[in-house]
Tab-separated table of C-alpha atoms and ligand atoms in Angstrom:
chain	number	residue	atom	x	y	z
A	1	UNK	CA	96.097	270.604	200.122
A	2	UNK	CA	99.387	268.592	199.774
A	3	UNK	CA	100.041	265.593	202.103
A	4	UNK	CA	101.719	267.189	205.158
A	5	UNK	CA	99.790	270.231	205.088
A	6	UNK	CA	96.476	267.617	205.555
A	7	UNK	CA	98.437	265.521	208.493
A	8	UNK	CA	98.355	268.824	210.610
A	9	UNK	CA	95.452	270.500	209.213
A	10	UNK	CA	92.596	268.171	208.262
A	11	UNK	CA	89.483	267.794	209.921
A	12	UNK	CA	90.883	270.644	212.475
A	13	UNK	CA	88.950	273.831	213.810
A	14	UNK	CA	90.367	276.152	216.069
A	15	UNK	CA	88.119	275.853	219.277
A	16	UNK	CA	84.748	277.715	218.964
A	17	UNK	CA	84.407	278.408	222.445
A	18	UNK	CA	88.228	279.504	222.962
A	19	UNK	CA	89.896	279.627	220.031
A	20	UNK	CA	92.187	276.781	221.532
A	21	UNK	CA	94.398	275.313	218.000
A	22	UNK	CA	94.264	272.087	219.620
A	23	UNK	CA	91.211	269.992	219.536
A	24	UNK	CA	90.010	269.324	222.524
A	25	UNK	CA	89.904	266.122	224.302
A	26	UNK	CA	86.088	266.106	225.059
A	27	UNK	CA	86.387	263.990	228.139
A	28	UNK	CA	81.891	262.875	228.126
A	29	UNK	CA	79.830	260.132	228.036
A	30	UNK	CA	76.899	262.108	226.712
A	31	UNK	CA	75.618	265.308	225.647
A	32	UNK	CA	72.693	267.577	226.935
A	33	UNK	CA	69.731	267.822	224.852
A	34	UNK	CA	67.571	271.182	223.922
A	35	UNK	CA	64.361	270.017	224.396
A	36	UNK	CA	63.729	265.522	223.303
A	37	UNK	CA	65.814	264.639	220.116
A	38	UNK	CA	67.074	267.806	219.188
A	39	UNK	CA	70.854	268.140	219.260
A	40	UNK	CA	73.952	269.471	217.644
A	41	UNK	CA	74.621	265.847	215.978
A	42	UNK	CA	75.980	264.614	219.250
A	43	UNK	CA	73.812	262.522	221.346
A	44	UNK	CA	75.816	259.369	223.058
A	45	UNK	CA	79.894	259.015	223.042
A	46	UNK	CA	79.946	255.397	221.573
A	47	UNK	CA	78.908	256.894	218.025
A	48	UNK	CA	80.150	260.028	218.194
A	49	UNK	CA	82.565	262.038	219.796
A	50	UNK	CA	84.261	265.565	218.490
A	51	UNK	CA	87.822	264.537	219.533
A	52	UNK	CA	87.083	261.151	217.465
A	53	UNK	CA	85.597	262.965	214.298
A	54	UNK	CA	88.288	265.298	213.594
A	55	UNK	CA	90.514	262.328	213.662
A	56	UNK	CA	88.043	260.618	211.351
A	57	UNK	CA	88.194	263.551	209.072
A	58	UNK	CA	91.748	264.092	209.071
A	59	UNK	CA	92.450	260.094	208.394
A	60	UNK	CA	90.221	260.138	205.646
A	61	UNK	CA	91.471	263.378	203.982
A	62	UNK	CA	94.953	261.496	204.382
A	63	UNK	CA	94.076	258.149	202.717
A	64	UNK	CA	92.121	260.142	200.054
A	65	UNK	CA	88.600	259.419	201.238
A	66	UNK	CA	84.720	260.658	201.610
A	67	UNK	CA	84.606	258.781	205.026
A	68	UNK	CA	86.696	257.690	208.463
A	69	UNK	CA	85.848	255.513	210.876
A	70	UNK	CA	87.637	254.800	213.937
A	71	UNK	CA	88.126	251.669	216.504
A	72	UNK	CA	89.674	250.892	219.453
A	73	UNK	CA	92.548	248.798	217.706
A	74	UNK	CA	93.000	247.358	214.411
A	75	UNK	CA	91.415	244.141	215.107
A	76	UNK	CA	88.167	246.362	216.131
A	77	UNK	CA	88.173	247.680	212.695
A	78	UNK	CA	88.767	244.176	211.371
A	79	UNK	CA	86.059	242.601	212.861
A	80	UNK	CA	83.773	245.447	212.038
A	81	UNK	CA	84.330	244.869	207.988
A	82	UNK	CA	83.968	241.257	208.145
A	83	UNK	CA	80.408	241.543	209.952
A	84	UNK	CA	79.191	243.103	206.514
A	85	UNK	CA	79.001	239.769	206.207
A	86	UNK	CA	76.655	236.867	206.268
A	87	UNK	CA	76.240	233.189	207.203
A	88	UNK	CA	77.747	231.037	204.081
A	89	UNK	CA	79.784	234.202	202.525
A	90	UNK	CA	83.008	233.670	201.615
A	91	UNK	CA	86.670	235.498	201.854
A	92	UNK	CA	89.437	234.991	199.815
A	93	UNK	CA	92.417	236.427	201.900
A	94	UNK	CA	96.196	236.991	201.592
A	95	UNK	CA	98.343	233.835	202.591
A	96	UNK	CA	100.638	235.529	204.635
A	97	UNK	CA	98.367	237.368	206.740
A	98	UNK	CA	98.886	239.722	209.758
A	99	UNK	CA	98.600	236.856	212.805
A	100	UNK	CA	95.563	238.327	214.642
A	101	UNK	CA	93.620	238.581	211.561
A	102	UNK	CA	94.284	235.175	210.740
A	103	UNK	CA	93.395	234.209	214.147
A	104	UNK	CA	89.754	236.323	214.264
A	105	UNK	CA	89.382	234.955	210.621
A	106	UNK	CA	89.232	231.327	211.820
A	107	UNK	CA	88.801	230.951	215.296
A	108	UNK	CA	86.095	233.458	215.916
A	109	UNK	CA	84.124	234.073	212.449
A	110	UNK	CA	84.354	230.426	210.856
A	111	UNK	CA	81.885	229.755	213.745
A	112	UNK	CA	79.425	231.919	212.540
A	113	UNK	CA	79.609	229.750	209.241
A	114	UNK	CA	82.062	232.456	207.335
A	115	UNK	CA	84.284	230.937	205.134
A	116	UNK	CA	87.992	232.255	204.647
A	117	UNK	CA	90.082	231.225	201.865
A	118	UNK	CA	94.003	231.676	201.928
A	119	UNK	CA	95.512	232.249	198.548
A	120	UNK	CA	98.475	233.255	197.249
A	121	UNK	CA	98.019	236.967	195.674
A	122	UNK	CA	100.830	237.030	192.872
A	123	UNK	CA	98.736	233.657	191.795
A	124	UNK	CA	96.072	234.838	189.369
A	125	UNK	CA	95.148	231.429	188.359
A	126	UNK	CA	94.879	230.515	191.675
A	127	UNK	CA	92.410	233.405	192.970
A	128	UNK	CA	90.454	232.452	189.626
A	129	UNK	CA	90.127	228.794	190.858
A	130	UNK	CA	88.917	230.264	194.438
A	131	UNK	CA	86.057	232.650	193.730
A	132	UNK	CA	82.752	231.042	193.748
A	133	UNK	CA	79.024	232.704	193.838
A	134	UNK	CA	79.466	232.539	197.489
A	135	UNK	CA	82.595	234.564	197.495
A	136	UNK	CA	82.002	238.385	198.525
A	137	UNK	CA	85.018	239.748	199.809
A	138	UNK	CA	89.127	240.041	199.222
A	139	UNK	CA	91.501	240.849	201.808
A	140	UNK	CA	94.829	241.758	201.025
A	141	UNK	CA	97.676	242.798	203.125
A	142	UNK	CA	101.114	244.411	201.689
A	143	UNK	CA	103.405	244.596	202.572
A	144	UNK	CA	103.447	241.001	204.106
A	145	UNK	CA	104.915	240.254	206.768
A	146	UNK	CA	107.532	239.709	207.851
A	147	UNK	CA	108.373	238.347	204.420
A	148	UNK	CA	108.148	242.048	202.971
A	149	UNK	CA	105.818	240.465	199.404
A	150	UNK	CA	104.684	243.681	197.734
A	151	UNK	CA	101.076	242.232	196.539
A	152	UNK	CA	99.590	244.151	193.187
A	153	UNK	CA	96.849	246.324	194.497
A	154	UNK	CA	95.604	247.513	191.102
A	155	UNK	CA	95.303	243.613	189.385
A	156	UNK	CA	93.942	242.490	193.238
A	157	UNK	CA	91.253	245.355	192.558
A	158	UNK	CA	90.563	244.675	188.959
A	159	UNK	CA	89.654	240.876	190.146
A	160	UNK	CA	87.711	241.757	192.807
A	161	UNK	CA	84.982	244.240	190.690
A	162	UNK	CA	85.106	241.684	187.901
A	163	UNK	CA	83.690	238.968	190.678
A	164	UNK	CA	81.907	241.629	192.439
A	165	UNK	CA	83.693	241.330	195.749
A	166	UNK	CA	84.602	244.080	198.089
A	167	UNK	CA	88.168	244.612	198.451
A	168	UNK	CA	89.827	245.601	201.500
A	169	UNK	CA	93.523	246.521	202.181
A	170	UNK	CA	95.431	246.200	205.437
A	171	UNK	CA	97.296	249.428	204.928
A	172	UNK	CA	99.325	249.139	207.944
A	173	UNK	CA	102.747	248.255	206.937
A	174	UNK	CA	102.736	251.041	204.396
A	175	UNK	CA	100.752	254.323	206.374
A	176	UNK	CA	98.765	256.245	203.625
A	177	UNK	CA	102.379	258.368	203.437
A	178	UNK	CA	103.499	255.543	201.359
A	179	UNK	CA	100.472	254.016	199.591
A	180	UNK	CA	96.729	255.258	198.640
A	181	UNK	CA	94.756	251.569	198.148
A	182	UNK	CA	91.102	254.142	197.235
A	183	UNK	CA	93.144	255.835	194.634
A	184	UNK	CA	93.853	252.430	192.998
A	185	UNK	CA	89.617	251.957	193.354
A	186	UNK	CA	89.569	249.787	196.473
A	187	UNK	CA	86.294	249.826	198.672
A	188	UNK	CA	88.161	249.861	201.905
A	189	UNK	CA	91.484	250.310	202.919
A	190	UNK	CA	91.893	249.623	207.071
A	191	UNK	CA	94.458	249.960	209.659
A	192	UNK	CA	95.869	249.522	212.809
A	193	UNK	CA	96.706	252.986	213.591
A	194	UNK	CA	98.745	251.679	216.747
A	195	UNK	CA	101.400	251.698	214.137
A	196	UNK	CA	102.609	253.982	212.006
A	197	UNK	CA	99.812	256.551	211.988
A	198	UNK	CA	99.785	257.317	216.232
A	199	UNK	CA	104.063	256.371	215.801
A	200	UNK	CA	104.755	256.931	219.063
A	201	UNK	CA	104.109	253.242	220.418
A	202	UNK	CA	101.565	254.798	223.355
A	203	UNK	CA	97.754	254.032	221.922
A	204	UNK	CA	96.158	251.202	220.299
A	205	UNK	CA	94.007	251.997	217.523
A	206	UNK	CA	92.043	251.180	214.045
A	207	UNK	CA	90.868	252.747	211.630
A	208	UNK	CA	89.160	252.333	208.488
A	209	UNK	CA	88.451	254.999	205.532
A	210	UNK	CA	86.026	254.219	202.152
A	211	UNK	CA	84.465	256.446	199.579
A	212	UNK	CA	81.616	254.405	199.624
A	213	UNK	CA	78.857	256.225	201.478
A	214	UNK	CA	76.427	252.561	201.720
A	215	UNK	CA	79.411	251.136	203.003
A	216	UNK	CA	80.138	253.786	205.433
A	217	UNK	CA	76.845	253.721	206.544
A	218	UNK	CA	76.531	250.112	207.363
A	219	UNK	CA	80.180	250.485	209.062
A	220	UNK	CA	79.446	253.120	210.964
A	221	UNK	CA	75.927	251.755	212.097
A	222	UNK	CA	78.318	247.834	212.960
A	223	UNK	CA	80.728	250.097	215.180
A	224	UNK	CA	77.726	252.265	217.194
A	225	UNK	CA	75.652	249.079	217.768
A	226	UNK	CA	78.700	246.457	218.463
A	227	UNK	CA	80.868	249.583	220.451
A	228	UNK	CA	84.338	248.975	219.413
A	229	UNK	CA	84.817	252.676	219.407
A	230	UNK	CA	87.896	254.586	220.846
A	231	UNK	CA	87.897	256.946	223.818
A	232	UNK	CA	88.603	260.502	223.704
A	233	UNK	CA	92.043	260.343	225.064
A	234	UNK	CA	93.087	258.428	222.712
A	235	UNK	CA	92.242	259.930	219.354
A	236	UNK	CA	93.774	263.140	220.688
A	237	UNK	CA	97.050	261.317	221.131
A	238	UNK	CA	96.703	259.997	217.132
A	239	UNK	CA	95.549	263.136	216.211
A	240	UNK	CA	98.722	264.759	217.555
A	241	UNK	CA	101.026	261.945	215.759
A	242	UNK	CA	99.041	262.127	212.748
A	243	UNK	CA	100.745	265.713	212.467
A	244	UNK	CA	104.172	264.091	212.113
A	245	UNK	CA	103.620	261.479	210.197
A	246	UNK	CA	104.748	263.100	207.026
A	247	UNK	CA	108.257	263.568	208.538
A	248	UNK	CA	108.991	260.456	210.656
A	249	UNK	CA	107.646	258.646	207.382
A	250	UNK	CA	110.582	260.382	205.322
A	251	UNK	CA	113.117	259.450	208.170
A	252	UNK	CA	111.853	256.037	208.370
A	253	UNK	CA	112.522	255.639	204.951
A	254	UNK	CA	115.923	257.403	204.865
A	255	UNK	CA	116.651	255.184	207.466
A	256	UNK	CA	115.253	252.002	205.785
A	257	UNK	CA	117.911	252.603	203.409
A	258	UNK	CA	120.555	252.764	204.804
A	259	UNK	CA	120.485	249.859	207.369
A	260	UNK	CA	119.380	247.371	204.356
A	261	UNK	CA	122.451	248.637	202.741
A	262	UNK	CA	124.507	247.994	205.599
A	263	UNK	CA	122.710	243.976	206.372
A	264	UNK	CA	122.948	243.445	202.472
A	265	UNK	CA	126.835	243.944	202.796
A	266	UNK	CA	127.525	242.025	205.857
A	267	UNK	CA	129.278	238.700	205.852
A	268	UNK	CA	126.928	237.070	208.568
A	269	UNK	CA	123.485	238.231	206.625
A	270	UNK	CA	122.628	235.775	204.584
A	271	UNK	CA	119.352	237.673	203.020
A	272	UNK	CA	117.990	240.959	203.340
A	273	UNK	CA	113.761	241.498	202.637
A	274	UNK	CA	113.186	245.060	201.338
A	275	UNK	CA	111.110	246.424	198.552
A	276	UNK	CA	113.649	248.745	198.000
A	277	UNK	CA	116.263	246.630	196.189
A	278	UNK	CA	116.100	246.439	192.886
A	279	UNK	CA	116.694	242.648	193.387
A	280	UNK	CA	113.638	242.144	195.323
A	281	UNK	CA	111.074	239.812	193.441
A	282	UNK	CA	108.542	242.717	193.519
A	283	UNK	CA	110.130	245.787	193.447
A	284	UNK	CA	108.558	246.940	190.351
A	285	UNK	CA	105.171	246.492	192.100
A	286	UNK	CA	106.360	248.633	195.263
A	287	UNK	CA	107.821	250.996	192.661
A	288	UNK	CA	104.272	251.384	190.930
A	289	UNK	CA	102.208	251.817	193.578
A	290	UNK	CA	104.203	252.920	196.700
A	291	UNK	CA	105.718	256.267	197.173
A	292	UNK	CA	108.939	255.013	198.941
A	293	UNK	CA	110.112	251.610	200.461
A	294	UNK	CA	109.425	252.122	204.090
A	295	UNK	CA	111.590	251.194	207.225
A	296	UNK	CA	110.318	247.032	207.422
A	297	UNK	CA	113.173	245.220	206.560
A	298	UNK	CA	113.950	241.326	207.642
A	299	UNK	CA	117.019	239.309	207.422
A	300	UNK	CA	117.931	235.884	207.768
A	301	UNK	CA	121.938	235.164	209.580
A	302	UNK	CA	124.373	232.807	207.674
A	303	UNK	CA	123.858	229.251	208.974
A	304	UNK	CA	120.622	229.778	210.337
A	305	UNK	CA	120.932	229.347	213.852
A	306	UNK	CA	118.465	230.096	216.177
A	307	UNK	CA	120.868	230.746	219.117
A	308	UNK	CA	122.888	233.429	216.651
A	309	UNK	CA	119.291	235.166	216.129
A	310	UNK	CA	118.707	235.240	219.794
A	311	UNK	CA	122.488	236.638	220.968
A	312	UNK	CA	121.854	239.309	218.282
A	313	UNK	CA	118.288	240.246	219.385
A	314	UNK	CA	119.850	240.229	222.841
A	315	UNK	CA	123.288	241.665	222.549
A	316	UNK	CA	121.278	245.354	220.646
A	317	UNK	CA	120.742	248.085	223.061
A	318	UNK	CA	119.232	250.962	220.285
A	319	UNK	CA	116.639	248.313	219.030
A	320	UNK	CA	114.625	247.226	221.342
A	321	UNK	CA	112.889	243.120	221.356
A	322	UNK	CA	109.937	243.164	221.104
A	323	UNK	CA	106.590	243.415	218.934
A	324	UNK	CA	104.584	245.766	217.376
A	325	UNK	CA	106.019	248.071	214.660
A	326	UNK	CA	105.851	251.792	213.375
A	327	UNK	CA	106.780	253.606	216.445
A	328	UNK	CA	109.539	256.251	216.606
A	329	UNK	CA	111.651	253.952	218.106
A	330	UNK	CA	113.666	250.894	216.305
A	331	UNK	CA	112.064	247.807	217.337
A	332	UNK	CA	113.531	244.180	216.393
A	333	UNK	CA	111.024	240.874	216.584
A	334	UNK	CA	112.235	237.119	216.414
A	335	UNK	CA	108.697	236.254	214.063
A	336	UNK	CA	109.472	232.433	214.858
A	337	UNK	CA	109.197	232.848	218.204
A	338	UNK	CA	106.980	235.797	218.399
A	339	UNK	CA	104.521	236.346	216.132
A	340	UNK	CA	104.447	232.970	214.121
A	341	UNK	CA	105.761	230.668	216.737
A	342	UNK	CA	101.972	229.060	216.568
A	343	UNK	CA	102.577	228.219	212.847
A	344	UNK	CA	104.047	224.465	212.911
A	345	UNK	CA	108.247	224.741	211.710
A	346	UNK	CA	107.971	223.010	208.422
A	347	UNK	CA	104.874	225.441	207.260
A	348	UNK	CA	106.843	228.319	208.361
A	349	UNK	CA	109.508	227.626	206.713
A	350	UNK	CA	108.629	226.898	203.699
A	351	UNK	CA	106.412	231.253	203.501
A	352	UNK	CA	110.656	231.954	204.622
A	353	UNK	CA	110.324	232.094	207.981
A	354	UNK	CA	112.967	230.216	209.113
A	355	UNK	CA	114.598	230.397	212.453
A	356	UNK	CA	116.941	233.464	212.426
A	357	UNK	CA	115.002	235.236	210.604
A	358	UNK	CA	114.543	238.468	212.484
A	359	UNK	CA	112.493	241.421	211.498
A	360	UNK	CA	113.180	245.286	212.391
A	361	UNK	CA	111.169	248.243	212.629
A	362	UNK	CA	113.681	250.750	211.897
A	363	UNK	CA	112.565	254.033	213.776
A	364	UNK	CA	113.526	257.856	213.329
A	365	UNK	CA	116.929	257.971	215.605
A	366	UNK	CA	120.677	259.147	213.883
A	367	UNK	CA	120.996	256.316	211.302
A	368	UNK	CA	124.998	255.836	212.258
A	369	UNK	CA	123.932	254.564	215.848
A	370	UNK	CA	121.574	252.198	214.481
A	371	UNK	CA	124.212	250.861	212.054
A	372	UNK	CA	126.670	250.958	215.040
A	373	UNK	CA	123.948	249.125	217.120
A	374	UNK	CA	123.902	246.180	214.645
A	375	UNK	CA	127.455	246.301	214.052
A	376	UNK	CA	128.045	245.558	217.647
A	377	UNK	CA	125.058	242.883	217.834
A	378	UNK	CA	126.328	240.585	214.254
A	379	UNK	CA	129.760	241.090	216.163
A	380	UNK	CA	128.665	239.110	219.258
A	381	UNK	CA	127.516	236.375	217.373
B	401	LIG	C1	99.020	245.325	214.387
B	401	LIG	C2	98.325	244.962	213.134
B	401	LIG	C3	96.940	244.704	213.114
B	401	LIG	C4	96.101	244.701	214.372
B	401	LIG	O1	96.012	245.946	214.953
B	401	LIG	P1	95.852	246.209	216.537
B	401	LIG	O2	95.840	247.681	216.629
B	401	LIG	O3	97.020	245.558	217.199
B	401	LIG	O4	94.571	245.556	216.939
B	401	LIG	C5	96.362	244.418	211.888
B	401	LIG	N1	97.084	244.353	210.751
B	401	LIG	C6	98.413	244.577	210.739
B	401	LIG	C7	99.154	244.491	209.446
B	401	LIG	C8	99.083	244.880	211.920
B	401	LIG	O5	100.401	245.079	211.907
């Protein structure tokens, strides 16, 4: 089966009972027993759950893979691959990290004697000078954000099974619709399906998918014993947005287009972050291993004033402030306020995140009134 045909299908019985096309939302704790340990593979909600599995099934048939797993949000699944993990292991990770990983990363698990290593992922040399014996895992994010790097997923992979590491990609900013990381060999490719995947900005969710069945099996026995499992509710709701994803993914793009166009030509832009310009550092990267270029774009205002940044981000009234991405609607986020205002000025500056830098998610409405939108914003600057 082709791509869309999986988003709808995959993982998806009619009812058995009623012949319902919708899976159900089994709404139970537990499940009633024939006689003491015989059952139908269900026995207690926090492992397993129908509603959950044929999102599991339809995720991993999407991204390519033997196995799903699902959480109940991104940084569930996040925490559940780094406890494969023991005292005194190591983890080289992408500089430019997603914020809450980087926050989980060294606030919570460098306690527990973890060690996390942030390197620079178009630096070869300087991955090489990072792995040690200890080292046992890479983490890599792209695209980056809100910088919009397109990191090399194949070379990332090739170093990590010549050091023996485990590689895991953040697949997030892309949606499998874009980018496959297990058909470029990676062990694990994770997400925050509160983005792109559910797209409709009303669930938090992660998710993680490997062909690995030892993996799998130590993943799925980390999420049954530590419980970071999602309810039933709300893998129906992803389940349903799964089966668009296919088609707001095309109109994000289509969109993505033209509204970099537009900021690329405008005399109070002073630079546009894309993938899809041929201009773009890494664009032959994207082209390689990405289907299209996505609707994440950033751009920085002429000047760089953070009071222009803020009139624009308030003067918009199709884009709406505020975070979180992927969603059907267009979002705009100030990162140096927002997301990275923790990260001390001169340090965020110098990864490009300077102070009217603003970052959009650019959702599925009619592309004119987005570019009319702007239009009006840049004007009341
Ligand atoms: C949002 C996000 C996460 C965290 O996911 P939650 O569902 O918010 O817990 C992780 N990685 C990336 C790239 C994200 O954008």
């Amino acid at each position: 089966m082709r791509f869309g045909t999986k988003a709808i299908h995959a993982g998806q019985e009619p009812d058995p009972t009623t012949g319902a096309i919708m899976t159900p939302i089994y709404q139970t704790s537990t499940y009633v027993q024939e006689s003491p340990g015989v059952h139908k593979g269900y026995a207690y909600a926090r492992g397993k759950n129908p509603t959950r599995v044929a999102l599991e099934r339809c995720l991993a048939e999407l991204e390519n893979a033997k196995h799903g797993l699902c959480f109940s949000s991104g940084m569930g699944a996040a925490d559940a691959i780094i406890k494969l993990l023991v005292p005194g292991d190591e983890v080289i990770a992408t500089d430019d990290l997603y914020g809450g990983s980087y926050r989980m990363f060294t606030k919570v698990f460098a306690k527990y004697g973890i060690v996390f290593h942030f390197v620079d992922m178009h630096d070869f040399d300087a991955l090489e000078r990072t792995v040690n014996a200890k080292t046992k895992m890479l983490w890599v994010e792209t695209p980056t954000n809100p910088m919009m790097k397109i990191i090399d997923i194949e070379r990332c992979v090739e170093f990590a099974k010549k050091h023996n590491l485990i590689s895991v990609i953040d697949n997030t900013f892309a949606s499998p619709y874009l980018q496959n990381p297990l058909d470029m060999n990676a062990d694990i490719v994770m997400h925050s399906a509160t983005k792109y995947l559910n797209g409709h900005s009303d669930v938090v969710m992660g998710a993680l998918c490997t062909n690995d069945d030892n993996l799998y099996e130590q993943l799925a026995f980390i999420a049954n014993s530590c419980g970071a499992t999602p309810g039933p509710q709300d893998s129906f709701l992803v389940l349903r947005g799964l089966k668009t994803l296919h088609v707001r993914m095309e109109r994000h793009c289509a969109n993505g287009v033209v509204v970099a166009n537009f900021l690329a030509n405008h005399p109070k832009v002073e630079k546009v972050y894309w993938p899809g310009f041929p201009s773009h550092p890494n664009h032959d990267v994207a082209k390689k291993q990405m289907r299209d270029f996505g609707g994440m774009i950033s751009f920085s205002l002429k000047g760089d004033r953070f009071e222009d940044a803020s009139k624009l981000a308030q003067a918009v009234r199709v884009f709406s402030l505020a975070e979180s991405l992927g969603g059907v609607e267009s979002l705009l986020g100030h990162p140096a306020s927002m997301t990275h205002a923790s990260i001390p000025k001169p340090e965020r500056e110098r990864s490009g995140i300077t102070d009217s830098l603003l970052r959009l998610s650019v959702g599925i409405e009619d592309a004119e009134d987005l570019i009319e939108d702007l239009t009006n914003a840049l004007n009341a600057i």
